[in-house]
CSV table of C-alpha atoms in Angstrom, one decimal:
chain,number,residue,atom,x,y,z
A,26,MET,CA,20.1,-15.3,41.8
A,27,THR,CA,22.3,-16.5,38.9
A,28,ALA,CA,23.7,-14.0,36.4
A,29,LYS,CA,21.3,-15.5,33.8
A,30,GLU,CA,18.3,-15.1,36.1
A,31,CYS,CA,19.3,-11.5,36.7
A,32,ILE,CA,19.7,-10.7,33.0
A,33,LEU,CA,16.5,-12.4,32.1
A,34,GLY,CA,14.5,-10.9,34.9
A,35,ARG,CA,15.5,-7.3,34.8
A,36,ARG,CA,13.1,-4.9,33.1
A,37,SER,CA,13.1,-1.2,32.5
A,38,ILE,CA,10.9,0.2,35.2
A,39,ARG,CA,9.1,3.5,34.6
A,40,LYS,CA,6.7,3.6,37.6
A,41,PHE,CA,8.0,3.5,41.2
A,42,LYS,CA,6.7,3.2,44.7
A,43,ALA,CA,7.3,6.2,47.0
A,44,ASP,CA,9.5,4.2,49.4
A,45,PRO,CA,12.9,5.8,49.8
A,46,VAL,CA,16.1,4.0,48.7
A,47,SER,CA,18.6,4.0,51.5
A,48,HIS,CA,22.0,5.6,50.9
A,49,GLU,CA,23.7,2.5,52.2
A,50,LEU,CA,21.9,0.3,49.6
A,51,LEU,CA,22.8,2.8,46.8
A,52,ALA,CA,26.4,2.7,48.0
A,53,GLN,CA,26.4,-1.2,47.8
A,54,ILE,CA,25.0,-1.0,44.3
A,55,VAL,CA,27.7,1.4,43.2
A,56,GLU,CA,30.4,-0.7,44.8
A,57,THR,CA,29.1,-3.7,42.8
A,58,ALA,CA,28.9,-1.6,39.6
A,59,SER,CA,32.5,-0.5,40.1
A,60,TYR,CA,33.5,-4.0,38.9
A,61,ALA,CA,32.3,-3.2,35.3
A,62,PRO,CA,35.2,-3.4,32.9
A,63,SER,CA,36.6,-0.2,31.4
A,64,TRP,CA,39.1,0.9,28.7
A,65,LYS,CA,42.6,0.1,30.1
A,66,HIS,CA,40.9,0.0,33.6
A,67,THR,CA,40.5,3.8,33.5
A,68,GLN,CA,37.3,3.5,35.6
A,69,ILE,CA,35.9,6.9,34.2
A,70,THR,CA,32.3,6.4,35.3
A,71,ARG,CA,31.0,8.5,38.2
A,72,TYR,CA,27.5,8.5,39.7
A,73,ILE,CA,25.6,11.3,41.3
A,74,ALA,CA,22.6,10.4,43.4
A,75,ILE,CA,19.9,13.2,43.2
A,76,GLU,CA,16.9,13.5,45.5
A,77,GLY,CA,14.4,16.1,46.6
A,78,GLU,CA,14.1,19.5,45.0
A,79,LEU,CA,17.0,19.1,42.6
A,80,LYS,CA,15.5,15.9,41.3
A,81,GLU,CA,12.2,17.6,40.7
A,82,LYS,CA,13.9,20.6,39.0
A,83,ILE,CA,15.7,18.2,36.6
A,84,ALA,CA,12.3,16.4,35.9
A,85,ALA,CA,10.6,19.8,35.2
A,86,GLU,CA,13.4,21.7,33.4
A,87,GLY,CA,15.7,19.1,32.0
A,88,THR,CA,13.4,16.8,29.9
A,89,SER,CA,12.1,19.0,27.1
A,90,LEU,CA,13.6,16.5,24.6
A,91,TYR,CA,11.1,13.9,25.9
A,92,PRO,CA,8.7,15.2,28.6
A,93,GLY,CA,7.7,11.7,29.4
A,94,ASN,CA,11.0,11.2,31.1
A,95,GLY,CA,10.2,14.0,33.5
A,96,LYS,CA,7.2,12.0,34.7
A,97,ILE,CA,9.4,8.9,35.2
A,98,ILE,CA,12.1,10.9,37.1
A,99,SER,CA,9.4,12.5,39.3
A,100,SER,CA,8.0,9.1,40.2
A,101,ALA,CA,11.4,7.7,41.4
A,102,PRO,CA,12.7,8.4,44.9
A,103,VAL,CA,16.2,8.9,43.5
A,104,LEU,CA,17.8,9.8,40.2
A,105,VAL,CA,21.3,8.7,39.4
A,106,ALA,CA,23.2,10.8,36.9
A,107,VAL,CA,25.9,8.7,35.1
A,108,THR,CA,28.9,10.9,34.3
A,109,VAL,CA,32.3,10.2,32.8
A,110,ILE,CA,35.7,11.8,33.2
A,111,LYS,CA,36.4,13.1,29.7
A,112,ASN,CA,39.5,12.5,27.6
A,113,ARG,CA,40.7,9.2,29.2
A,114,SER,CA,38.9,6.3,27.7
A,115,GLY,CA,40.2,5.5,24.3
A,116,TYR,CA,43.3,7.7,24.7
A,117,GLU,CA,47.0,6.9,25.1
A,118,ARG,CA,49.0,8.7,27.8
A,119,ASP,CA,50.3,11.2,25.3
A,120,GLY,CA,46.7,12.3,24.5
A,121,SER,CA,46.4,10.5,21.1
A,122,PHE,CA,43.6,8.2,20.3
A,123,SER,CA,44.3,4.5,20.6
A,124,THR,CA,41.8,3.4,17.9
A,125,PRO,CA,39.9,5.1,15.1
A,126,ARG,CA,36.8,5.2,17.4
A,127,GLY,CA,38.3,8.3,19.1
A,128,ASP,CA,36.6,9.2,22.3
A,129,GLY,CA,33.7,6.9,21.5
A,130,TRP,CA,35.1,4.4,24.1
A,131,GLN,CA,33.8,6.6,26.9
A,132,MET,CA,30.2,5.9,25.9
A,133,TYR,CA,31.0,2.2,25.7
A,134,ASP,CA,32.5,2.3,29.2
A,135,ALA,CA,29.5,4.3,30.5
A,136,GLY,CA,27.1,1.9,28.9
A,137,VAL,CA,28.7,-1.2,30.4
A,138,ALA,CA,28.8,0.6,33.8
A,139,SER,CA,25.2,1.6,33.5
A,140,GLN,CA,24.0,-1.9,32.7
A,141,THR,CA,26.1,-3.3,35.6
A,142,PHE,CA,24.5,-0.7,37.9
A,143,CYS,CA,21.0,-1.7,36.8
A,144,LEU,CA,21.7,-5.4,37.2
A,145,ALA,CA,23.1,-4.8,40.7
A,146,ALA,CA,20.0,-2.7,41.6
A,147,TYR,CA,17.7,-5.4,40.3
A,148,GLU,CA,19.5,-8.0,42.5
A,149,GLN,CA,18.6,-5.8,45.5
A,150,GLY,CA,14.9,-5.6,44.5
A,151,LEU,CA,15.1,-2.1,42.9
A,152,GLY,CA,13.9,-1.1,39.5
A,153,THR,CA,15.7,1.2,37.0
A,154,VAL,CA,15.5,2.5,33.5
A,155,ILE,CA,18.4,4.1,31.6
A,156,LEU,CA,17.3,7.4,30.1
A,157,GLY,CA,19.2,8.9,27.1
A,158,LEU,CA,16.8,11.7,26.1
A,159,PHE,CA,17.3,14.7,28.3
A,160,ASP,CA,18.6,18.3,28.1
A,161,GLN,CA,22.3,17.7,28.7
A,162,ALA,CA,23.7,21.2,29.1
A,163,PRO,CA,21.0,22.5,31.5
A,164,ILE,CA,21.3,19.4,33.7
A,165,GLU,CA,25.1,19.6,33.7
A,166,ALA,CA,24.7,23.2,34.9
A,167,MET,CA,22.2,22.2,37.6
A,168,LEU,CA,24.7,19.5,38.8
A,169,GLN,CA,27.6,22.0,38.6
A,170,LEU,CA,29.7,19.4,36.8
A,171,PRO,CA,33.4,20.3,36.5
A,172,GLU,CA,34.7,20.9,33.0
A,173,ASP,CA,36.4,17.5,32.9
A,174,ARG,CA,33.1,15.6,33.3
A,175,GLU,CA,30.2,14.8,31.0
A,176,LEU,CA,26.7,13.6,31.7
A,177,VAL,CA,25.9,10.6,29.6
A,178,ALA,CA,22.7,9.0,31.1
A,179,LEU,CA,20.1,9.4,33.8
A,180,ILE,CA,18.8,6.4,35.8
A,181,PRO,CA,15.7,6.7,37.9
A,182,VAL,CA,15.9,4.2,40.8
A,183,GLY,CA,13.3,2.9,43.2
A,184,TYR,CA,11.1,0.0,44.2
A,185,PRO,CA,9.1,-1.0,41.2
A,186,ASP,CA,5.4,-0.2,41.0
A,187,GLU,CA,4.9,-2.2,37.8
A,188,ALA,CA,5.9,-5.6,36.5
A,189,PRO,CA,6.3,-5.3,32.7
A,190,ALA,CA,6.5,-8.5,30.6
A,191,ALA,CA,9.6,-9.3,28.7
A,192,PRO,CA,9.4,-7.9,25.2
A,193,ARG,CA,9.9,-10.3,22.3
A,194,ARG,CA,13.5,-11.0,21.4
A,195,LYS,CA,14.9,-11.7,17.9
A,196,PRO,CA,15.9,-15.3,17.4
A,197,VAL,CA,19.5,-16.3,17.8
A,198,GLU,CA,19.7,-17.0,14.0
A,199,ASP,CA,19.1,-13.3,13.4
A,200,LEU,CA,21.7,-12.2,15.9
A,201,LEU,CA,24.6,-14.6,15.4
A,202,SER,CA,26.6,-15.5,12.4
A,203,TYR,CA,29.8,-17.5,11.9
A,204,GLN,CA,32.7,-17.0,9.5
A,205,SER,CA,35.7,-19.1,8.8
């Protein structure tokens, strides 16, 4: 599969088969995702694979912002919490910000890492969807995240039980401009 085939073929999957995802396969996907670029190679993204009772508790008690996400989480055999180590991306060694974007770079790094994770999963025949609507503080407490970590996304993972069509895309003329 070429990079273009992977990018064009991957879809957000919201319905999964009950088949389990092996821990070895998940480790391979994270290894591939570890090659995502990051601010000054800080590599701040960390993944937590959640299964069983804790996954169901997060689905039931951590999705009041959008209850539909609880159904998606419940249908997936594994949920991956994407976390970041705070106060590294976008910072200089002395603790000052490198750019006016402040700590916003950590979300950029987590986004690049999340998409890389999803593409690596797709290459292995798995479906994913990046969820941003969830109850952050309660889930961080359920995961017992240390103070230096922040939850930024949830990614249900499993074998797809749907094959959604590609949504329409804006034409290149709307997306690209040139200046001299």
